PDB file of C-alpha atoms in Angstrom:
ATOM      1  CA  UNK A  12      36.562   9.288 -59.571  1.00 83.00           C
ATOM      2  CA  UNK A  13      34.083   7.466 -61.445  1.00 90.00           C
ATOM      3  CA  UNK A  14      30.578   6.040 -59.668  1.00 91.00           C
ATOM      4  CA  UNK A  15      31.794   2.562 -59.225  1.00 92.00           C
ATOM      5  CA  UNK A  16      34.874   4.010 -57.173  1.00 91.00           C
ATOM      6  CA  UNK A  17      32.801   6.639 -55.231  1.00 90.00           C
ATOM      7  CA  UNK A  18      30.253   3.919 -54.354  1.00 91.00           C
ATOM      8  CA  UNK A  19      33.043   1.612 -53.194  1.00 92.00           C
ATOM      9  CA  UNK A  20      34.553   4.189 -51.064  1.00 90.00           C
ATOM     10  CA  UNK A  21      31.116   4.903 -49.455  1.00 89.00           C
ATOM     11  CA  UNK A  22      30.642   1.277 -48.751  1.00 89.00           C
ATOM     12  CA  UNK A  23      34.055   0.863 -47.370  1.00 89.00           C
ATOM     13  CA  UNK A  24      33.577   4.066 -45.179  1.00 87.00           C
ATOM     14  CA  UNK A  25      29.985   2.984 -44.106  1.00 84.00           C
ATOM     15  CA  UNK A  26      31.423  -0.686 -42.964  1.00 82.00           C
ATOM     16  CA  UNK A  27      34.453   1.221 -40.920  1.00 83.00           C
ATOM     17  CA  UNK A  28      31.640   3.243 -39.183  1.00 78.00           C
ATOM     18  CA  UNK A  29      29.496  -0.014 -38.493  1.00 74.00           C
ATOM     19  CA  UNK A  30      26.742   1.599 -39.762  1.00 72.00           C
ATOM     20  CA  UNK A  31      24.519  -0.069 -42.462  1.00 71.00           C
ATOM     21  CA  UNK A  32      23.406   2.406 -44.866  1.00 76.00           C
ATOM     22  CA  UNK A  33      20.741   1.536 -47.443  1.00 77.00           C
ATOM     23  CA  UNK A  34      22.200   0.700 -50.872  1.00 81.00           C
ATOM     24  CA  UNK A  35      19.785   3.075 -52.414  1.00 82.00           C
ATOM     25  CA  UNK A  36      21.151   5.951 -50.212  1.00 84.00           C
ATOM     26  CA  UNK A  37      24.850   5.045 -51.078  1.00 87.00           C
ATOM     27  CA  UNK A  38      23.701   5.173 -54.666  1.00 89.00           C
ATOM     28  CA  UNK A  39      22.204   8.637 -54.362  1.00 89.00           C
ATOM     29  CA  UNK A  40      25.132  10.068 -52.689  1.00 90.00           C
ATOM     30  CA  UNK A  41      27.593   8.359 -55.316  1.00 91.00           C
ATOM     31  CA  UNK A  42      25.564   9.959 -58.101  1.00 91.00           C
ATOM     32  CA  UNK A  43      25.233  13.487 -56.836  1.00 90.00           C
ATOM     33  CA  UNK A  44      28.399  14.104 -55.429  1.00 88.00           C
ATOM     34  CA  UNK A  45      30.991  13.709 -58.252  1.00 86.00           C
ATOM     35  CA  UNK A  46      33.573  16.204 -57.670  1.00 83.00           C
ATOM     36  CA  UNK A  47      35.417  15.904 -54.463  1.00 86.00           C
ATOM     37  CA  UNK A  48      35.744  12.798 -52.179  1.00 87.00           C
ATOM     38  CA  UNK A  49      35.811  14.832 -48.823  1.00 90.00           C
ATOM     39  CA  UNK A  50      32.200  15.953 -49.987  1.00 91.00           C
ATOM     40  CA  UNK A  51      31.445  12.372 -50.473  1.00 90.00           C
ATOM     41  CA  UNK A  52      32.425  11.497 -47.031  1.00 89.00           C
ATOM     42  CA  UNK A  53      30.949  14.381 -45.477  1.00 90.00           C
ATOM     43  CA  UNK A  54      27.565  13.125 -47.000  1.00 89.00           C
ATOM     44  CA  UNK A  55      27.994   9.656 -45.546  1.00 87.00           C
ATOM     45  CA  UNK A  56      28.978  11.132 -42.156  1.00 86.00           C
ATOM     46  CA  UNK A  57      25.612  13.113 -42.186  1.00 86.00           C
ATOM     47  CA  UNK A  58      23.846   9.972 -43.192  1.00 82.00           C
ATOM     48  CA  UNK A  59      25.695   8.103 -40.319  1.00 80.00           C
ATOM     49  CA  UNK A  60      25.145  11.118 -37.809  1.00 83.00           C
ATOM     50  CA  UNK A  61      21.413  10.835 -38.642  1.00 80.00           C
ATOM     51  CA  UNK A  62      21.531   7.075 -37.431  1.00 77.00           C
ATOM     52  CA  UNK A  63      23.119   8.140 -34.330  1.00 79.00           C
ATOM     53  CA  UNK A  64      20.777  10.856 -33.774  1.00 85.00           C
ATOM     54  CA  UNK A  65      17.922   8.191 -33.952  1.00 83.00           C
ATOM     55  CA  UNK A  66      19.477   6.116 -31.477  1.00 81.00           C
ATOM     56  CA  UNK A  67      20.230   9.094 -29.455  1.00 86.00           C
ATOM     57  CA  UNK A  68      16.712  10.336 -29.652  1.00 88.00           C
ATOM     58  CA  UNK A  69      15.411   6.833 -28.453  1.00 87.00           C
ATOM     59  CA  UNK A  70      17.797   6.791 -25.531  1.00 85.00           C
ATOM     60  CA  UNK A  71      16.717  10.555 -24.493  1.00 89.00           C
ATOM     61  CA  UNK A  72      13.010   9.370 -24.595  1.00 89.00           C
ATOM     62  CA  UNK A  73      13.476   6.506 -22.627  1.00 87.00           C
ATOM     63  CA  UNK A  74      15.544   8.874 -20.187  1.00 87.00           C
ATOM     64  CA  UNK A  75      12.511  11.023 -20.002  1.00 89.00           C
ATOM     65  CA  UNK A  76      10.394   7.866 -19.187  1.00 85.00           C
ATOM     66  CA  UNK A  77       8.855   7.449 -22.507  1.00 86.00           C
ATOM     67  CA  UNK A  78       9.233   3.557 -23.372  1.00 86.00           C
ATOM     68  CA  UNK A  79       7.025   3.849 -26.573  1.00 87.00           C
ATOM     69  CA  UNK A  80      10.089   4.848 -28.841  1.00 84.00           C
ATOM     70  CA  UNK A  81      12.433   1.823 -30.279  1.00 86.00           C
ATOM     71  CA  UNK A  82      15.425   2.099 -32.685  1.00 82.00           C
ATOM     72  CA  UNK A  83      14.156   0.771 -36.029  1.00 81.00           C
ATOM     73  CA  UNK A  84      17.048   1.473 -38.383  1.00 73.00           C
ATOM     74  CA  UNK A  85      18.630  -1.315 -40.268  1.00 71.00           C
ATOM     75  CA  UNK A  86      22.217  -1.375 -38.895  1.00 68.00           C
ATOM     76  CA  UNK A  87      25.220  -3.895 -38.896  1.00 66.00           C
ATOM     77  CA  UNK A  88      28.012  -4.497 -36.731  1.00 68.00           C
ATOM     78  CA  UNK A  89      28.262  -2.569 -33.397  1.00 69.00           C
ATOM     79  CA  UNK A  90      25.410  -0.211 -34.105  1.00 71.00           C
ATOM     80  CA  UNK A  91      23.213  -3.253 -34.692  1.00 76.00           C
ATOM     81  CA  UNK A  92      24.237  -4.538 -31.368  1.00 80.00           C
ATOM     82  CA  UNK A  93      23.475  -1.229 -29.942  1.00 80.00           C
ATOM     83  CA  UNK A  94      20.269  -1.030 -31.365  1.00 81.00           C
ATOM     84  CA  UNK A  95      19.267  -4.758 -30.221  1.00 88.00           C
ATOM     85  CA  UNK A  96      20.522  -4.116 -26.805  1.00 89.00           C
ATOM     86  CA  UNK A  97      18.635  -0.842 -26.419  1.00 87.00           C
ATOM     87  CA  UNK A  98      15.333  -2.134 -27.599  1.00 90.00           C
ATOM     88  CA  UNK A  99      15.548  -5.104 -25.273  1.00 92.00           C
ATOM     89  CA  UNK A 100      16.234  -2.867 -22.511  1.00 90.00           C
ATOM     90  CA  UNK A 101      13.462  -0.771 -23.437  1.00 88.00           C
ATOM     91  CA  UNK A 102      11.002  -3.895 -23.621  1.00 91.00           C
ATOM     92  CA  UNK A 103      12.211  -5.213 -20.172  1.00 91.00           C
ATOM     93  CA  UNK A 104      11.873  -1.720 -18.783  1.00 88.00           C
ATOM     94  CA  UNK A 105       8.350  -1.593 -19.903  1.00 88.00           C
ATOM     95  CA  UNK A 106       7.432  -5.038 -18.453  1.00 90.00           C
ATOM     96  CA  UNK A 107       9.191  -4.213 -15.337  1.00 88.00           C
ATOM     97  CA  UNK A 108       7.003  -0.757 -14.992  1.00 87.00           C
ATOM     98  CA  UNK A 109       3.879  -2.693 -15.683  1.00 88.00           C
ATOM     99  CA  UNK A 110       4.713  -5.245 -12.899  1.00 90.00           C
ATOM    100  CA  UNK A 111       5.707  -2.282 -10.411  1.00 90.00           C
ATOM    101  CA  UNK A 112       2.302  -0.683 -11.319  1.00 87.00           C
ATOM    102  CA  UNK A 113       0.297  -3.912 -10.557  1.00 88.00           C
ATOM    103  CA  UNK A 114       2.270  -4.564  -7.257  1.00 88.00           C
ATOM    104  CA  UNK A 115       1.596  -1.056  -6.159  1.00 89.00           C
ATOM    105  CA  UNK A 116      -2.337  -1.231  -7.244  1.00 87.00           C
ATOM    106  CA  UNK A 117      -2.104  -4.376  -5.066  1.00 88.00           C
ATOM    107  CA  UNK A 118      -0.341  -3.209  -2.314  1.00 87.00           C
ATOM    108  CA  UNK A 119      -2.931  -0.112  -2.139  1.00 88.00           C
ATOM    109  CA  UNK A 120      -5.826  -2.330  -2.286  1.00 88.00           C
ATOM    110  CA  UNK A 121      -4.250  -4.246   0.699  1.00 89.00           C
ATOM    111  CA  UNK A 122      -3.434  -1.149   2.315  1.00 88.00           C
ATOM    112  CA  UNK A 123      -7.111   0.094   2.245  1.00 88.00           C
ATOM    113  CA  UNK A 124      -8.255  -3.279   3.601  1.00 87.00           C
ATOM    114  CA  UNK A 125      -5.860  -2.997   6.513  1.00 90.00           C
ATOM    115  CA  UNK A 126      -7.419   0.542   7.268  1.00 87.00           C
ATOM    116  CA  UNK A 127     -10.948  -0.616   7.008  1.00 87.00           C
ATOM    117  CA  UNK A 128     -10.113  -3.704   9.451  1.00 87.00           C
ATOM    118  CA  UNK A 129      -8.196  -1.267  11.531  1.00 87.00           C
ATOM    119  CA  UNK A 130     -11.279   1.079  11.918  1.00 85.00           C
ATOM    120  CA  UNK A 131     -13.510  -1.835  12.155  1.00 86.00           C
ATOM    121  CA  UNK A 132     -11.453  -2.973  14.992  1.00 86.00           C
ATOM    122  CA  UNK A 133     -11.333   0.342  16.872  1.00 88.00           C
ATOM    123  CA  UNK A 134     -14.756   1.016  16.503  1.00 88.00           C
ATOM    124  CA  UNK A 135     -15.564  -2.568  18.240  1.00 88.00           C
ATOM    125  CA  UNK A 136     -12.918  -2.111  20.597  1.00 88.00           C
ATOM    126  CA  UNK A 137     -14.698   1.339  21.513  1.00 87.00           C
ATOM    127  CA  UNK A 138     -18.001  -0.322  21.730  1.00 86.00           C
ATOM    128  CA  UNK A 139     -16.642  -3.073  24.196  1.00 89.00           C
ATOM    129  CA  UNK A 140     -15.053  -0.381  26.315  1.00 86.00           C
ATOM    130  CA  UNK A 141     -18.200   1.348  26.648  1.00 86.00           C
ATOM    131  CA  UNK A 142     -19.985  -1.777  27.573  1.00 86.00           C
ATOM    132  CA  UNK A 143     -17.291  -2.511  30.249  1.00 85.00           C
ATOM    133  CA  UNK A 144     -17.909   0.955  31.511  1.00 87.00           C
ATOM    134  CA  UNK A 145     -21.733   0.253  31.907  1.00 86.00           C
ATOM    135  CA  UNK A 146     -21.167  -3.061  33.511  1.00 88.00           C
ATOM    136  CA  UNK A 147     -18.580  -1.738  36.270  1.00 84.00           C
ATOM    137  CA  UNK A 148     -21.161   1.071  36.823  1.00 86.00           C
ATOM    138  CA  UNK A 149     -23.967  -1.403  37.384  1.00 87.00           C
ATOM    139  CA  UNK A 150     -21.553  -3.854  39.544  1.00 87.00           C
ATOM    140  CA  UNK A 151     -20.853  -0.581  41.695  1.00 87.00           C
ATOM    141  CA  UNK A 152     -24.582   0.086  42.111  1.00 87.00           C
ATOM    142  CA  UNK A 153     -25.284  -3.713  43.024  1.00 88.00           C
ATOM    143  CA  UNK A 154     -22.117  -3.676  45.274  1.00 88.00           C
ATOM    144  CA  UNK A 155     -23.830  -0.383  47.329  1.00 86.00           C
ATOM    145  CA  UNK A 156     -27.208  -1.971  47.371  1.00 87.00           C
ATOM    146  CA  UNK A 157     -25.927  -5.342  49.008  1.00 88.00           C
ATOM    147  CA  UNK A 158     -23.889  -3.387  51.240  1.00 87.00           C
ATOM    148  CA  UNK A 159     -27.095  -1.444  52.277  1.00 87.00           C
ATOM    149  CA  UNK A 160     -29.034  -4.542  52.547  1.00 85.00           C
ATOM    150  CA  UNK A 161     -26.178  -6.156  54.677  1.00 84.00           C
ATOM    151  CA  UNK A 162     -26.175  -3.264  57.006  1.00 83.00           C
ATOM    152  CA  UNK A 163     -29.901  -3.272  57.230  1.00 84.00           C
ATOM    153  CA  UNK A 164     -29.631  -6.932  57.874  1.00 84.00           C
ATOM    154  CA  UNK A 165     -27.051  -6.232  60.636  1.00 85.00           C
ATOM    155  CA  UNK A 166     -29.279  -3.671  62.439  1.00 84.00           C
ATOM    156  CA  UNK A 167     -32.334  -5.800  62.279  1.00 81.00           C
ATOM    157  CA  UNK A 168     -30.132  -8.642  63.605  1.00 82.00           C
ATOM    158  CA  UNK A 169     -28.929  -6.643  66.653  1.00 84.00           C
ATOM    159  CA  UNK A 170     -32.692  -5.485  67.028  1.00 81.00           C
ATOM    160  CA  UNK A 171     -33.864  -9.092  67.189  1.00 80.00           C
ATOM    161  CA  UNK A 172     -31.187 -10.001  69.521  1.00 81.00           C
ATOM    162  CA  UNK A 173     -32.165  -7.309  71.772  1.00 80.00           C
ATOM    163  CA  UNK A 174     -35.914  -8.025  71.473  1.00 74.00           C
ATOM    164  CA  UNK A 175     -35.368 -11.584  72.259  1.00 75.00           C
ATOM    165  CA  UNK A 176     -33.579 -10.730  75.250  1.00 77.00           C
ATOM    166  CA  UNK A 177     -36.311  -7.995  76.528  1.00 73.00           C
ATOM    167  CA  UNK A 178     -38.727 -10.773  75.896  1.00 70.00           C
ATOM    168  CA  UNK A 179     -36.801 -13.170  77.881  1.00 71.00           C
ATOM    169  CA  UNK A 180     -36.917 -10.744  80.777  1.00 71.00           C
ATOM    170  CA  UNK A 181     -40.139 -10.019  80.248  1.00 64.00           C
ATOM    171  CA  UNK A 182     -39.694  -6.498  79.195  1.00 53.00           C
ATOM    172  CA  UNK A 183     -41.542  -6.543  75.666  1.00 52.00           C
ATOM    173  CA  UNK A 184     -44.698  -8.203  75.006  1.00 56.00           C
ATOM    174  CA  UNK A 185     -45.371 -10.447  72.145  1.00 59.00           C
ATOM    175  CA  UNK A 186     -47.295  -7.499  70.338  1.00 61.00           C
ATOM    176  CA  UNK A 187     -44.237  -5.271  70.209  1.00 62.00           C
ATOM    177  CA  UNK A 188     -41.916  -8.052  69.063  1.00 59.00           C
ATOM    178  CA  UNK A 189     -44.397  -8.560  66.229  1.00 66.00           C
ATOM    179  CA  UNK A 190     -44.478  -4.961  65.354  1.00 67.00           C
ATOM    180  CA  UNK A 191     -40.834  -4.992  65.193  1.00 60.00           C
ATOM    181  CA  UNK A 192     -40.849  -8.084  63.179  1.00 66.00           C
ATOM    182  CA  UNK A 193     -43.144  -6.363  60.733  1.00 69.00           C
ATOM    183  CA  UNK A 194     -40.575  -3.290  60.456  1.00 68.00           C
ATOM    184  CA  UNK A 195     -37.653  -5.536  60.051  1.00 63.00           C
ATOM    185  CA  UNK A 196     -38.754  -8.475  58.448  1.00 60.00           C
ATOM    186  CA  UNK A 197     -35.152 -10.087  58.158  1.00 59.00           C
ATOM    187  CA  UNK A 198     -34.205 -12.658  60.894  1.00 53.00           C
ATOM    188  CA  UNK A 199     -37.407 -12.200  63.030  1.00 46.00           C
ATOM    189  CA  UNK A 200     -39.608 -14.741  61.331  1.00 49.00           C
ATOM    190  CA  UNK A 201     -37.490 -17.307  63.390  1.00 50.00           C
ATOM    191  CA  UNK A 202     -38.115 -15.290  66.858  1.00 49.00           C
ATOM    192  CA  UNK A 203     -41.978 -14.969  66.098  1.00 49.00           C
ATOM    193  CA  UNK A 204     -42.069 -18.705  65.274  1.00 48.00           C
ATOM    194  CA  UNK A 205     -40.217 -20.116  68.109  1.00 46.00           C
TER     195      UNK A 205
END
């Protein structure tokens, strides 16, 4: 076939495959493969396979987490739709990953703040518990002291009553009563004055 026929065959096969092959590539193939239509079609298939390899390479990179690759070929038909959908998906995934990283950083900061607040609350709770223990201990000591004073007052009161009875009966002199009053000052002031 002549050059124009070979070029027309290549264009038709490229359109059927849904692949845009630049005119200079089609011209190059039509100029250099002149003797066999199967060889002509084989060369076109290798060019189309290179296009598919570009798409596959980009999709493999995305599958491995590399969102920097895009498909840049100039395609038509289904391949153009596939290119556009893939590039849009990569762009959306990249934006989503950025949002996730930002949210994770924010959550990490918040978790650290909660941990610090928790630690501070724990420290303050321990300090309050220690303070309560000290207060309870002081209260126990004060209760014991008050109890001892009450016991001493009860004994003194009994002695006063006894001394008053003795004095009334004449068994104790005023001097002895004053001595007891000095020893047990609680409640005896009343007896001495009366």
